[in-house]
Every structure is written in structure tokens, then in C-alpha cells.
Amino acid sequence: MPEPLNIVVGVTGGIAAYKAVAVIRSLVLAGHDVHVVATDAALRFVGKPTLEAISRNTVNTDLYEGVAEVRHVAIGQAADLILIVPATANTIAKLANGIADDLLGNTVLASKAPVVIAPAMHTEMWQNAATAHNISVLEGRGVTVIGPASGQLTGADSGQGRMSEPEEIVAAALAVLRPKDLTGRRILITAGGTREALDPVRFIGNRSSGKQGVALACAAAERGAIVTLIGANLEVSVSATIRVEHVVSTLELADAVFAAAEEADVVIMAAAVSDYRPESVAESKIKKETQGERLTIELVKNPDILAGLADRRRDGQILVGFAAETERDADALLALGRAKIVRKGSDFLVLNRVGWSEGFATDGNSVIVLDGAGDIVMEASGSKTSVADRILDVLV
Ligand code: PMT
């Protein structure tokens, strides 16, 4: 679990205010302390009781309430992050000009915390020269602007100006606080599970969704790394800012990894790779009518990509392997990890237990990181994103 942050969510008066509720909920569920500052106009779109129930804190609106506690500056001073969602054209104009005629304006002026805004308005308002100027002023001051996206607006019309989706806003806002300690590092990450074709319609595969590898790729990119992701049959979407090469089989993965590794400072093999593939692939669908009661498939060994990387590694290149083991006993699990890092020759090994409902395709993970000597250098449990950050901390 990351450290809880004090996040001020400013809600302003636009129809997209209803989506602010989802943003607040997601921040609260991630463990953060959320304080909503809503404008009067915002409360015409979404009720104070809703914002209070979801944020689990009192919602502040009035500049002249809490005067004895100097609330108009205290909220901003205590904030680690200010996120304004939605940010209307009017609020953007006021922020750009330092206007503080309401509690939100005072809160922003009184804060040293990073400010993130998610604009929402009609296309004409977004494209208006005044708004464009105000946005460039805010960006020049270091404010992070998320979106807006293109899509359906309030009515039947559509165009640019639609507020970005809540998950995207939350991820981008939290990314602002990530350290940029991997700036310029070239990191190659594999994710997902390889598939070995039996015939044109069937394959031998595994249950990897790609969540852990994609979480590593996103976290590394947000920390400044130049990320190349090689995805084997990913079941999760990847931010458009990350370069992804899609592969299917282990042989395709091997070709892609060996080519990309030549440029990489770090290679992280989070993909679940098939150790064997069918010796031959049938040209047409295998039919039970021609096979009878039993079907035997001959498998041949696939190359060990990680061990191959270790054989051809460049000076200073860091190799990170994963180990997916079903062993229940903690000491025996560790022994398997220690034996694996020696066999594979990587610098680090991320050991995770997998099972019917563990490791694969889940949102959380529990890992032990071993170094080349087999010593434990880190243990972490939590969301795959938080585990990814802890792994990257080790590499940093
Ligand atoms: O994708 P998710 O649903 O989020 O699940 C995440 C995960 C459980 C798949 C991931 O955390 C994980 O453990 N990935 C490694 C899975 C695996 O293949 O483990 P392994 O113990 O079989 O292989 C050890 C290492 O060698 C791995 O780094 C693997 O990528 C690599 N390998 C394996 C076989 C092979 N022929 N070549 C390889 O390079």
C-alpha cells in the first residue's frame, strides 16, 4: 500500500461533476485522505451529501466558514496534491489569473502542492483563444492538464472537450507525484502469457493476463524511463504513451526480446513463457473423428529467453527474472527461487506464488525479490501497481 496522501479534490460547476464522484471514490479506495472543495456551481450538479459520503470527509464550499481555523489557506497548505475535476472554462480562467473569490481559488493560491486539472466543456469553449491562452499559462506554471478527450458531450453533439475518464484522471494525477528517478533509462519489459499453436483454432497457453508486466511498464514510464513493452496476448489495455510490440508464441517473444535487449539498460521478464511447444502445428483443425479415444501431442523444448539474455548481456545491463511457483511451504518456495536465479543467471528474481486464485490475472500480488546471491532484498504485497513500484525502487 503506498503512503496515504492528503488530496484536495476541487469540484467545479459542469455536468461532468457527476464523474468527480467516481474519481473521489477511487482515490479513497486507494487509501488516500480526500478533502473536497466544491464551488457553489458544482453543488447544482452533484449534492453535498454524495460528496461527503464518498470522500468520507466534510465538504468545504464557503469561504467564510471555518474562519477561526483560517480554513481558506489551511486546506491548501495541508495538501499533497490538488486535483480539479471537472475544471470548467471559468475556473481555468480564474486559476490562470490568480483570482481567489471563492474557497477553491484561495486553496490553490495558498498551496505549494502540484495542481492537476481535468478540463470539461463544449468544443467551442475549449478551442476559444481565451481558454487556449489560459491553459498555456497554467501549463507554463507547471499545472498538469489531463485531457480533455473527444467524444459525446452533454447533448447529442460530440467533439473535443469531454472530460477524461475517471480511471485515467486518477492514474495521471497520482503519476505527478511519482519520483522521476528512471529518467532516460531504457527498460524492456515483457508481459502476458505465450500461446503455442496446436492447430489454427487451438493453443497451449497459461493464465497470465499481463497485469503485472503492464503495471511495471506504466510505473517505469511514469518514473521517466523509456519503456519498450513486449506483450504476449495481453488482456489489459496499455497507455498510448508506451510503445508495445505484440507477440503470440515463445519463439516470437524470443526474437522480439533479443532484438530489443540490445538497446536496453534493464530487461524485466514478467511474461509467463511456455517451456514447451507442439513439435508440429496441424494445418487444419484436429478432428476427434480421426483421433479416436486418445490424442498424443509431442512437445519440444522452447529456448530459455532469460538464460539466453544472461549469456549475451552487455556490460552494465541489469536482468530481472520472475519465478512463478505453486509451492505452499515458505522455505521450499525460497529454495526454488534461489535455485532458479542460479539457473537463469539474472541479477534479480521476483518470486511470486501462483495458483488457481493467486498471482495470475489477480489485481494484487505478493513478491519476494532475490539478488544474484539468493539473498532477499525486498518483500512486498499489495496492488500490482504498488508491487511494480517497489520492484523499480530496488532497481533504482
Ligand atoms: O500477468 P499476470 O496475470 O499479472 O500474472 C503475473 C505473473 C504471475 C505471470 C508474473 O508475476 C510472473 O510470475 N511471471 C513469470 C511467469 C513464468 O514464466 O515464470 P517461470 O518461473 O516459469 O519462469 C522464470 C523466468 O524465466 C520468467 O522470468 C520467465 O519470463 C522466464 N522464461 C521462462 C521460460 C522460458 N522458456 N524463457 C524464459 O525467459
CSV table of C-alpha atoms and ligand atoms in Angstrom, one decimal:
chain,number,residue,atom,x,y,z
A,1,MET,CA,0.0,0.0,0.0
A,2,PRO,CA,1.5,3.4,-0.9
A,3,GLU,CA,1.7,6.1,1.7
A,4,PRO,CA,-1.7,7.8,2.1
A,5,LEU,CA,-1.8,11.3,0.6
A,6,ASN,CA,-3.8,14.3,1.5
A,7,ILE,CA,-5.6,15.1,-1.8
A,8,VAL,CA,-7.8,18.1,-2.3
A,9,VAL,CA,-10.3,17.5,-5.0
A,10,GLY,CA,-11.8,20.7,-6.3
A,11,VAL,CA,-15.2,20.1,-8.0
A,12,THR,CA,-16.5,22.9,-10.2
A,13,GLY,CA,-19.8,23.5,-12.0
A,14,GLY,CA,-20.1,21.4,-15.1
A,15,ILE,CA,-22.2,18.4,-15.9
A,16,ALA,CA,-19.0,16.2,-15.7
A,17,ALA,CA,-19.1,16.9,-11.9
A,18,TYR,CA,-21.0,13.6,-11.6
A,19,LYS,CA,-17.9,11.8,-12.8
A,20,ALA,CA,-15.9,13.5,-10.0
A,21,VAL,CA,-17.7,11.1,-7.6
A,22,ALA,CA,-16.0,8.1,-9.3
A,23,VAL,CA,-12.6,9.9,-9.1
A,24,ILE,CA,-13.1,10.6,-5.4
A,25,ARG,CA,-14.2,7.0,-4.7
A,26,SER,CA,-11.2,5.6,-6.4
A,27,LEU,CA,-8.8,7.8,-4.5
A,28,VAL,CA,-10.4,6.9,-1.2
A,29,LEU,CA,-10.4,3.2,-2.0
A,30,ALA,CA,-6.6,3.5,-2.8
A,31,GLY,CA,-6.2,4.7,0.8
A,32,HIS,CA,-5.9,8.4,0.3
A,33,ASP,CA,-7.4,11.2,2.5
A,34,VAL,CA,-9.6,13.2,0.2
A,35,HIS,CA,-10.9,16.7,1.0
A,36,VAL,CA,-13.4,18.0,-1.4
A,37,VAL,CA,-13.6,21.8,-2.1
A,38,ALA,CA,-16.7,22.3,-4.2
A,39,THR,CA,-17.8,25.6,-5.8
A,40,ASP,CA,-21.4,26.7,-5.4
A,41,ALA,CA,-22.0,25.9,-9.1
A,42,ALA,CA,-20.7,22.3,-8.6
A,43,LEU,CA,-23.3,21.7,-5.9
A,44,ARG,CA,-26.0,22.5,-8.5
A,45,PHE,CA,-24.8,19.4,-10.4
A,46,VAL,CA,-23.9,17.0,-7.6
A,47,GLY,CA,-25.2,17.0,-4.0
A,48,LYS,CA,-23.0,17.8,-0.9
A,49,PRO,CA,-24.2,14.6,0.9
A,50,THR,CA,-23.0,12.5,-2.0
A,51,LEU,CA,-19.5,14.1,-2.0
A,52,GLU,CA,-19.3,13.8,1.8
A,53,ALA,CA,-20.4,10.2,1.9
A,54,ILE,CA,-17.9,9.2,-0.9
A,55,SER,CA,-15.0,11.3,0.3
A,56,ARG,CA,-15.7,10.4,4.0
A,57,ASN,CA,-14.8,14.0,4.9
A,58,THR,CA,-16.7,17.3,5.3
A,59,VAL,CA,-17.1,19.1,2.0
A,60,ASN,CA,-15.9,22.7,2.1
A,61,THR,CA,-17.6,25.3,-0.1
A,62,ASP,CA,-17.9,28.6,1.8
A,63,LEU,CA,-15.0,31.0,2.0
A,64,TYR,CA,-16.5,32.4,5.2
A,65,GLU,CA,-16.9,29.1,7.1
A,66,GLY,CA,-14.1,27.9,9.4
A,67,VAL,CA,-12.6,31.4,9.6
A,68,ALA,CA,-11.2,30.8,13.1
A,69,GLU,CA,-9.1,27.9,11.7
A,70,VAL,CA,-8.1,30.0,8.7
A,71,ARG,CA,-9.6,27.4,6.5
A,72,HIS,CA,-9.1,29.4,3.3
A,73,VAL,CA,-5.4,28.7,3.5
A,74,ALA,CA,-5.2,25.7,5.8
A,75,ILE,CA,-6.8,23.3,3.2
A,76,GLY,CA,-4.3,24.2,0.5
A,77,GLN,CA,-1.3,24.2,2.9
A,78,ALA,CA,-2.0,20.6,4.1
A,79,ALA,CA,-2.5,19.2,0.6
A,80,ASP,CA,0.0,16.9,-1.1
A,81,LEU,CA,-1.9,17.2,-4.4
A,82,ILE,CA,-4.8,19.4,-5.7
A,83,LEU,CA,-6.9,17.8,-8.4
A,84,ILE,CA,-9.7,19.9,-10.0
A,85,VAL,CA,-12.2,17.7,-11.7
A,86,PRO,CA,-14.0,18.9,-13.7
A,87,ALA,CA,-12.2,22.2,-14.4
A,88,THR,CA,-14.7,24.5,-16.2
A,89,ALA,CA,-13.6,27.2,-18.7
A,90,ASN,CA,-14.5,29.7,-16.0
A,91,THR,CA,-12.4,28.0,-13.3
A,92,ILE,CA,-9.5,27.7,-15.7
A,93,ALA,CA,-9.7,31.4,-16.4
A,94,LYS,CA,-9.7,32.3,-12.8
A,95,LEU,CA,-6.8,30.0,-12.0
A,96,ALA,CA,-4.7,31.4,-14.8
A,97,ASN,CA,-5.3,34.9,-13.4
A,98,GLY,CA,-4.8,34.1,-9.8
A,99,ILE,CA,-8.4,35.0,-8.9
A,100,ALA,CA,-9.4,34.0,-5.4
A,101,ASP,CA,-13.0,35.0,-5.0
A,102,ASP,CA,-14.1,31.6,-3.7
A,103,LEU,CA,-12.7,28.8,-1.4
A,104,LEU,CA,-11.2,26.8,-4.3
A,105,GLY,CA,-9.3,29.8,-5.7
A,106,ASN,CA,-7.9,30.6,-2.2
A,107,THR,CA,-7.0,26.9,-1.7
A,108,VAL,CA,-5.0,26.8,-4.9
A,109,LEU,CA,-3.2,30.1,-4.2
A,110,ALA,CA,-2.3,29.1,-0.7
A,111,SER,CA,-0.8,25.7,-1.7
A,112,LYS,CA,2.6,24.6,-2.8
A,113,ALA,CA,1.3,21.2,-3.9
A,114,PRO,CA,1.2,20.1,-7.5
A,115,VAL,CA,-2.0,21.1,-9.3
A,116,VAL,CA,-3.7,18.8,-11.8
A,117,ILE,CA,-6.8,19.8,-13.7
A,118,ALA,CA,-9.2,17.8,-15.9
A,119,PRO,CA,-11.0,20.3,-18.2
A,120,ALA,CA,-14.5,19.6,-19.4
A,121,MET,CA,-16.5,21.9,-21.6
A,122,HIS,CA,-18.0,22.2,-25.1
A,123,THR,CA,-15.7,22.1,-28.1
A,124,GLU,CA,-16.1,25.8,-28.9
A,125,MET,CA,-15.2,26.8,-25.4
A,126,TRP,CA,-12.2,24.6,-25.3
A,127,GLN,CA,-11.0,25.9,-28.7
A,128,ASN,CA,-11.7,29.5,-27.8
A,129,ALA,CA,-8.5,31.6,-27.9
A,130,ALA,CA,-9.1,32.7,-24.3
A,131,THR,CA,-9.2,29.2,-23.0
A,132,ALA,CA,-6.2,28.1,-25.1
A,133,HIS,CA,-4.2,31.0,-23.7
A,134,ASN,CA,-5.3,30.3,-20.1
A,135,ILE,CA,-4.3,26.6,-20.5
A,136,SER,CA,-0.9,27.5,-21.8
A,137,VAL,CA,-0.4,29.9,-18.9
A,138,LEU,CA,-1.3,27.2,-16.4
A,139,GLU,CA,1.0,24.6,-18.2
A,140,GLY,CA,3.8,27.2,-18.1
A,141,ARG,CA,3.3,27.4,-14.4
A,142,GLY,CA,3.6,23.6,-14.0
A,143,VAL,CA,0.0,22.7,-13.8
A,144,THR,CA,-0.8,19.2,-15.3
A,145,VAL,CA,-3.7,19.2,-17.7
A,146,ILE,CA,-5.4,15.8,-18.3
A,147,GLY,CA,-7.4,15.7,-21.5
A,148,PRO,CA,-10.0,16.7,-22.5
A,149,ALA,CA,-10.9,13.7,-24.6
A,150,SER,CA,-13.0,13.7,-27.8
A,151,GLY,CA,-16.4,12.1,-27.6
A,152,GLN,CA,-20.0,12.6,-26.8
A,153,LEU,CA,-20.7,15.9,-25.0
A,154,THR,CA,-23.7,16.7,-22.8
A,155,GLY,CA,-26.2,16.6,-25.6
A,156,ALA,CA,-26.3,14.8,-28.9
A,157,ASP,CA,-23.2,16.6,-30.1
A,158,SER,CA,-19.7,15.3,-29.8
A,159,GLY,CA,-16.2,16.7,-30.1
A,160,GLN,CA,-13.2,17.6,-28.1
A,161,GLY,CA,-14.0,18.8,-24.6
A,162,ARG,CA,-15.4,15.7,-22.9
A,163,MET,CA,-13.7,15.1,-19.6
A,164,SER,CA,-11.2,12.2,-19.5
A,165,GLU,CA,-12.5,9.0,-17.8
A,166,PRO,CA,-12.1,8.8,-14.0
A,167,GLU,CA,-9.5,5.9,-14.1
A,168,GLU,CA,-7.3,7.9,-16.5
A,169,ILE,CA,-7.6,11.0,-14.3
A,170,VAL,CA,-6.7,9.1,-11.1
A,171,ALA,CA,-3.7,7.4,-12.7
A,172,ALA,CA,-2.4,10.6,-14.3
A,173,ALA,CA,-2.9,12.6,-11.1
A,174,LEU,CA,-1.1,10.1,-8.9
A,175,ALA,CA,1.7,9.8,-11.5
A,176,VAL,CA,2.5,13.5,-11.0
A,177,LEU,CA,3.8,12.6,-7.5
A,178,ARG,CA,6.0,9.7,-8.7
A,179,PRO,CA,9.7,10.3,-8.5
A,180,LYS,CA,11.4,10.7,-11.9
A,181,ASP,CA,14.3,8.5,-10.8
A,182,LEU,CA,14.4,6.4,-14.0
A,183,THR,CA,14.7,9.4,-16.4
A,184,GLY,CA,16.4,8.4,-19.6
A,185,ARG,CA,16.8,4.7,-18.6
A,186,ARG,CA,15.8,2.3,-21.4
A,187,ILE,CA,13.8,-0.5,-19.9
A,188,LEU,CA,12.5,-3.5,-21.8
A,189,ILE,CA,9.6,-5.3,-20.1
A,190,THR,CA,7.7,-8.5,-21.2
A,191,ALA,CA,4.2,-9.2,-20.1
A,192,GLY,CA,1.4,-11.6,-20.6
A,193,GLY,CA,1.4,-15.3,-21.5
A,194,THR,CA,2.7,-17.0,-24.6
A,195,ARG,CA,0.5,-19.3,-26.7
A,196,GLU,CA,1.7,-22.3,-28.6
A,197,ALA,CA,-0.5,-23.2,-31.5
A,198,LEU,CA,-1.8,-26.8,-31.9
A,199,ASP,CA,-3.8,-26.1,-35.0
A,200,PRO,CA,-5.5,-22.9,-36.5
A,201,VAL,CA,-8.0,-22.8,-33.6
A,202,ARG,CA,-6.3,-24.1,-30.5
A,203,PHE,CA,-3.3,-23.4,-28.4
A,204,ILE,CA,-1.5,-24.3,-25.3
A,205,GLY,CA,-1.3,-21.3,-23.0
A,206,ASN,CA,-1.4,-20.0,-19.5
A,207,ARG,CA,-3.5,-17.7,-17.4
A,208,SER,CA,-1.2,-14.7,-17.3
A,209,SER,CA,-3.3,-11.5,-18.1
A,210,GLY,CA,-0.3,-9.2,-18.4
A,211,LYS,CA,-1.4,-7.1,-15.4
A,212,GLN,CA,1.9,-7.3,-13.5
A,213,GLY,CA,4.1,-6.6,-16.5
A,214,VAL,CA,1.9,-3.8,-17.7
A,215,ALA,CA,1.9,-2.3,-14.2
A,216,LEU,CA,5.7,-2.3,-14.3
A,217,ALA,CA,5.7,-0.7,-17.7
A,218,CYS,CA,3.4,2.1,-16.7
A,219,ALA,CA,5.2,2.7,-13.4
A,220,ALA,CA,8.6,2.8,-15.1
A,221,ALA,CA,7.3,5.2,-17.8
A,222,GLU,CA,5.8,7.5,-15.2
A,223,ARG,CA,9.2,7.5,-13.4
A,224,GLY,CA,10.8,8.8,-16.6
A,225,ALA,CA,12.1,5.6,-18.2
A,226,ILE,CA,12.0,5.0,-22.0
A,227,VAL,CA,9.9,1.8,-21.9
A,228,THR,CA,9.5,-0.9,-24.6
A,229,LEU,CA,6.8,-3.4,-23.7
A,230,ILE,CA,6.6,-6.7,-25.4
A,231,GLY,CA,3.1,-8.1,-24.8
A,232,ALA,CA,2.2,-11.7,-25.3
A,233,ASN,CA,-1.6,-11.9,-25.7
A,234,LEU,CA,-2.3,-9.1,-23.2
A,235,GLU,CA,-5.7,-9.0,-21.6
A,236,VAL,CA,-5.3,-5.5,-20.3
A,237,SER,CA,-5.1,-2.2,-22.1
A,238,VAL,CA,-1.9,-0.2,-22.2
A,239,SER,CA,-1.5,3.6,-22.1
A,240,ALA,CA,-0.9,5.1,-25.5
A,241,THR,CA,2.3,6.6,-24.3
A,242,ILE,CA,4.0,3.2,-24.1
A,243,ARG,CA,5.5,1.5,-27.2
A,244,VAL,CA,4.1,-2.0,-27.3
A,245,GLU,CA,5.2,-4.8,-29.6
A,246,HIS,CA,2.6,-7.7,-29.7
A,247,VAL,CA,3.7,-11.3,-30.0
A,248,VAL,CA,1.9,-14.6,-29.6
A,249,SER,CA,4.3,-17.5,-29.2
A,250,THR,CA,7.6,-18.1,-27.2
A,251,LEU,CA,9.6,-18.1,-30.4
A,252,GLU,CA,8.2,-14.7,-31.5
A,253,LEU,CA,8.8,-13.4,-27.9
A,254,ALA,CA,12.4,-14.6,-28.1
A,255,ASP,CA,13.1,-12.9,-31.4
A,256,ALA,CA,11.5,-9.6,-30.2
A,257,VAL,CA,13.3,-9.7,-26.8
A,258,PHE,CA,16.7,-10.5,-28.2
A,259,ALA,CA,16.4,-7.7,-30.8
A,260,ALA,CA,15.1,-5.1,-28.3
A,261,ALA,CA,17.5,-6.1,-25.5
A,262,GLU,CA,20.5,-4.8,-27.5
A,263,GLU,CA,19.4,-1.2,-26.6
A,264,ALA,CA,18.1,-1.9,-23.1
A,265,ASP,CA,19.7,-0.8,-19.8
A,266,VAL,CA,17.3,-3.1,-17.9
A,267,VAL,CA,15.3,-6.1,-19.0
A,268,ILE,CA,12.4,-7.4,-16.9
A,269,MET,CA,10.9,-10.7,-17.9
A,270,ALA,CA,7.5,-10.7,-16.3
A,271,ALA,CA,5.9,-12.7,-19.1
A,272,ALA,CA,4.8,-16.2,-18.4
A,273,VAL,CA,6.6,-18.2,-21.1
A,274,SER,CA,5.8,-21.7,-22.3
A,275,ASP,CA,8.7,-24.0,-21.7
A,276,TYR,CA,7.5,-26.4,-24.5
A,277,ARG,CA,5.6,-26.1,-27.8
A,278,PRO,CA,4.0,-28.7,-30.0
A,279,GLU,CA,6.5,-30.3,-32.3
A,280,SER,CA,4.2,-29.7,-35.3
A,281,VAL,CA,1.2,-27.5,-35.8
A,282,ALA,CA,-1.7,-29.1,-37.7
A,283,GLU,CA,-2.6,-27.2,-40.9
A,284,SER,CA,-6.3,-27.8,-40.2
A,285,LYS,CA,-8.5,-28.3,-37.2
A,286,ILE,CA,-7.6,-31.6,-35.3
A,287,LYS,CA,-10.8,-33.7,-35.5
A,288,LYS,CA,-11.8,-36.2,-32.9
A,289,GLU,CA,-13.3,-38.3,-35.6
A,290,THR,CA,-9.8,-39.0,-36.9
A,291,GLN,CA,-8.1,-39.2,-33.5
A,292,GLY,CA,-10.2,-41.7,-31.6
A,293,GLU,CA,-10.2,-42.0,-27.8
A,294,ARG,CA,-6.7,-40.6,-27.2
A,295,LEU,CA,-4.7,-37.8,-28.6
A,296,THR,CA,-1.0,-37.5,-28.1
A,297,ILE,CA,0.8,-34.3,-28.7
A,298,GLU,CA,4.6,-34.3,-28.9
A,299,LEU,CA,6.2,-31.2,-27.3
A,300,VAL,CA,9.7,-29.9,-27.9
A,301,LYS,CA,11.6,-27.5,-25.6
A,302,ASN,CA,11.4,-23.8,-26.2
A,303,PRO,CA,14.5,-21.6,-25.8
A,304,ASP,CA,15.0,-20.2,-22.4
A,305,ILE,CA,14.9,-16.5,-23.2
A,306,LEU,CA,16.1,-15.2,-19.8
A,307,ALA,CA,19.1,-17.6,-19.7
A,308,GLY,CA,19.8,-16.5,-23.3
A,309,LEU,CA,19.8,-12.9,-22.3
A,310,ALA,CA,22.3,-13.6,-19.5
A,311,ASP,CA,24.6,-15.3,-22.0
A,312,ARG,CA,24.7,-12.3,-24.3
A,313,ARG,CA,24.3,-9.5,-21.7
A,314,ARG,CA,26.0,-6.1,-22.4
A,315,ASP,CA,28.2,-4.6,-19.7
A,316,GLY,CA,26.1,-2.9,-17.0
A,317,GLN,CA,22.8,-4.3,-18.3
A,318,ILE,CA,20.5,-5.4,-15.5
A,319,LEU,CA,18.4,-8.6,-15.9
A,320,VAL,CA,15.4,-9.3,-13.8
A,321,GLY,CA,13.6,-12.6,-14.0
A,322,PHE,CA,10.3,-13.6,-12.4
A,323,ALA,CA,9.6,-17.0,-10.8
A,324,ALA,CA,6.0,-18.3,-10.7
A,325,GLU,CA,5.8,-21.2,-8.3
A,326,THR,CA,2.9,-23.1,-6.7
A,327,GLU,CA,4.9,-24.4,-3.7
A,328,ARG,CA,3.0,-23.7,-0.5
A,329,ASP,CA,5.8,-24.1,2.1
A,330,ALA,CA,7.7,-20.7,2.5
A,331,ASP,CA,11.2,-22.2,2.9
A,332,ALA,CA,10.7,-24.6,0.0
A,333,LEU,CA,9.4,-21.7,-2.1
A,334,LEU,CA,12.5,-19.7,-1.3
A,335,ALA,CA,14.7,-22.6,-2.2
A,336,LEU,CA,13.0,-22.9,-5.6
A,337,GLY,CA,13.7,-19.2,-6.2
A,338,ARG,CA,17.3,-19.5,-5.2
A,339,ALA,CA,17.9,-22.4,-7.5
A,340,LYS,CA,16.1,-20.6,-10.3
A,341,ILE,CA,18.2,-17.4,-10.2
A,342,VAL,CA,21.4,-19.5,-10.3
A,343,ARG,CA,20.0,-21.5,-13.4
A,344,LYS,CA,18.8,-18.3,-15.2
A,345,GLY,CA,21.8,-16.1,-14.4
A,346,SER,CA,19.7,-12.9,-13.8
A,347,ASP,CA,20.7,-10.2,-11.4
A,348,PHE,CA,17.4,-10.2,-9.6
A,349,LEU,CA,14.5,-12.7,-9.4
A,350,VAL,CA,11.0,-11.7,-8.4
A,351,LEU,CA,9.5,-14.7,-6.7
A,352,ASN,CA,5.7,-15.0,-6.6
A,353,ARG,CA,3.4,-17.8,-5.6
A,354,VAL,CA,0.8,-18.7,-8.2
A,355,GLY,CA,-2.2,-20.9,-8.0
A,356,TRP,CA,-5.9,-21.2,-9.0
A,357,SER,CA,-6.6,-17.8,-7.5
A,358,GLU,CA,-3.2,-16.4,-6.8
A,359,GLY,CA,-0.7,-14.4,-8.9
A,360,PHE,CA,-2.3,-14.9,-12.4
A,361,ALA,CA,-4.9,-12.4,-13.5
A,362,THR,CA,-5.5,-11.0,-10.0
A,363,ASP,CA,-5.2,-7.3,-9.2
A,364,GLY,CA,-2.9,-7.9,-6.3
A,365,ASN,CA,0.4,-9.7,-5.8
A,366,SER,CA,2.9,-10.8,-3.1
A,367,VAL,CA,6.5,-11.0,-4.1
A,368,ILE,CA,10.0,-11.7,-2.7
A,369,VAL,CA,12.9,-10.2,-4.6
A,370,LEU,CA,16.2,-12.1,-4.5
A,371,ASP,CA,19.6,-10.8,-5.7
A,372,GLY,CA,22.1,-12.9,-7.6
A,373,ALA,CA,23.5,-14.3,-4.3
A,374,GLY,CA,20.0,-15.6,-3.4
A,375,ASP,CA,19.6,-13.0,-0.6
A,376,ILE,CA,16.2,-11.4,0.0
A,377,VAL,CA,16.4,-7.7,-0.9
A,378,MET,CA,12.8,-6.8,-0.8
A,379,GLU,CA,9.3,-8.2,0.1
A,380,ALA,CA,6.1,-6.5,-1.0
A,381,SER,CA,2.4,-7.2,-1.1
A,382,GLY,CA,-0.4,-5.1,-2.5
A,383,SER,CA,-1.8,-3.9,-5.8
A,384,LYS,CA,0.2,-4.9,-8.9
A,385,THR,CA,1.0,-1.2,-9.3
A,386,SER,CA,2.4,-0.8,-5.8
A,387,VAL,CA,4.4,-4.0,-6.2
A,388,ALA,CA,5.7,-2.7,-9.5
A,389,ASP,CA,6.9,0.5,-7.8
A,390,ARG,CA,8.7,-1.5,-5.1
A,391,ILE,CA,10.5,-3.6,-7.7
A,392,LEU,CA,11.6,-0.5,-9.5
A,393,ASP,CA,12.8,1.0,-6.2
A,394,VAL,CA,15.1,-2.0,-5.9
A,395,LEU,CA,16.5,-1.4,-9.5
A,396,VAL,CA,17.0,2.3,-8.8
B,1,PMT,O1,0.2,-11.4,-16.0
B,1,PMT,P1,-0.5,-11.5,-14.6
B,1,PMT,O2,-1.9,-12.1,-14.7
B,1,PMT,O3,-0.5,-10.2,-13.9
B,1,PMT,O4,0.4,-12.5,-13.7
B,1,PMT,C1,1.7,-12.2,-13.4
B,1,PMT,C2,2.6,-13.4,-13.4
B,1,PMT,C3,2.2,-14.4,-12.3
B,1,PMT,C4,2.5,-14.1,-14.7
B,1,PMT,C5,4.1,-12.8,-13.2
B,1,PMT,O5,4.1,-12.2,-11.9
B,1,PMT,C6,5.1,-13.9,-13.2
B,1,PMT,O6,5.4,-14.7,-12.3
B,1,PMT,N1,5.8,-14.1,-14.4
B,1,PMT,C7,6.7,-15.1,-14.8
B,1,PMT,C8,6.0,-16.4,-15.1
B,1,PMT,C9,7.0,-17.5,-15.5
B,1,PMT,O7,7.1,-17.8,-16.7
B,1,PMT,O8,7.7,-18.0,-14.5
B,1,PMT,P2,8.7,-19.2,-14.7
B,1,PMT,O9,9.1,-19.5,-13.3
B,1,PMT,O10,8.1,-20.3,-15.5
B,1,PMT,O11,9.9,-18.6,-15.5
B,1,PMT,C10,11.0,-18.0,-14.8
B,1,PMT,C11,11.5,-16.8,-15.7
B,1,PMT,O12,12.1,-17.3,-16.9
B,1,PMT,C12,10.5,-15.8,-16.0
B,1,PMT,O13,11.1,-14.5,-15.9
B,1,PMT,C13,10.2,-16.1,-17.5
B,1,PMT,O14,9.7,-15.0,-18.2
B,1,PMT,C14,11.5,-16.7,-18.0
B,1,PMT,N2,11.4,-17.7,-19.0
B,1,PMT,C15,10.7,-18.9,-18.8
B,1,PMT,C16,10.6,-19.8,-19.8
B,1,PMT,C17,11.3,-19.6,-21.0
B,1,PMT,N3,11.3,-20.5,-22.0
B,1,PMT,N4,12.0,-18.5,-21.2
B,1,PMT,C18,12.1,-17.5,-20.2
B,1,PMT,O15,12.7,-16.5,-20.4
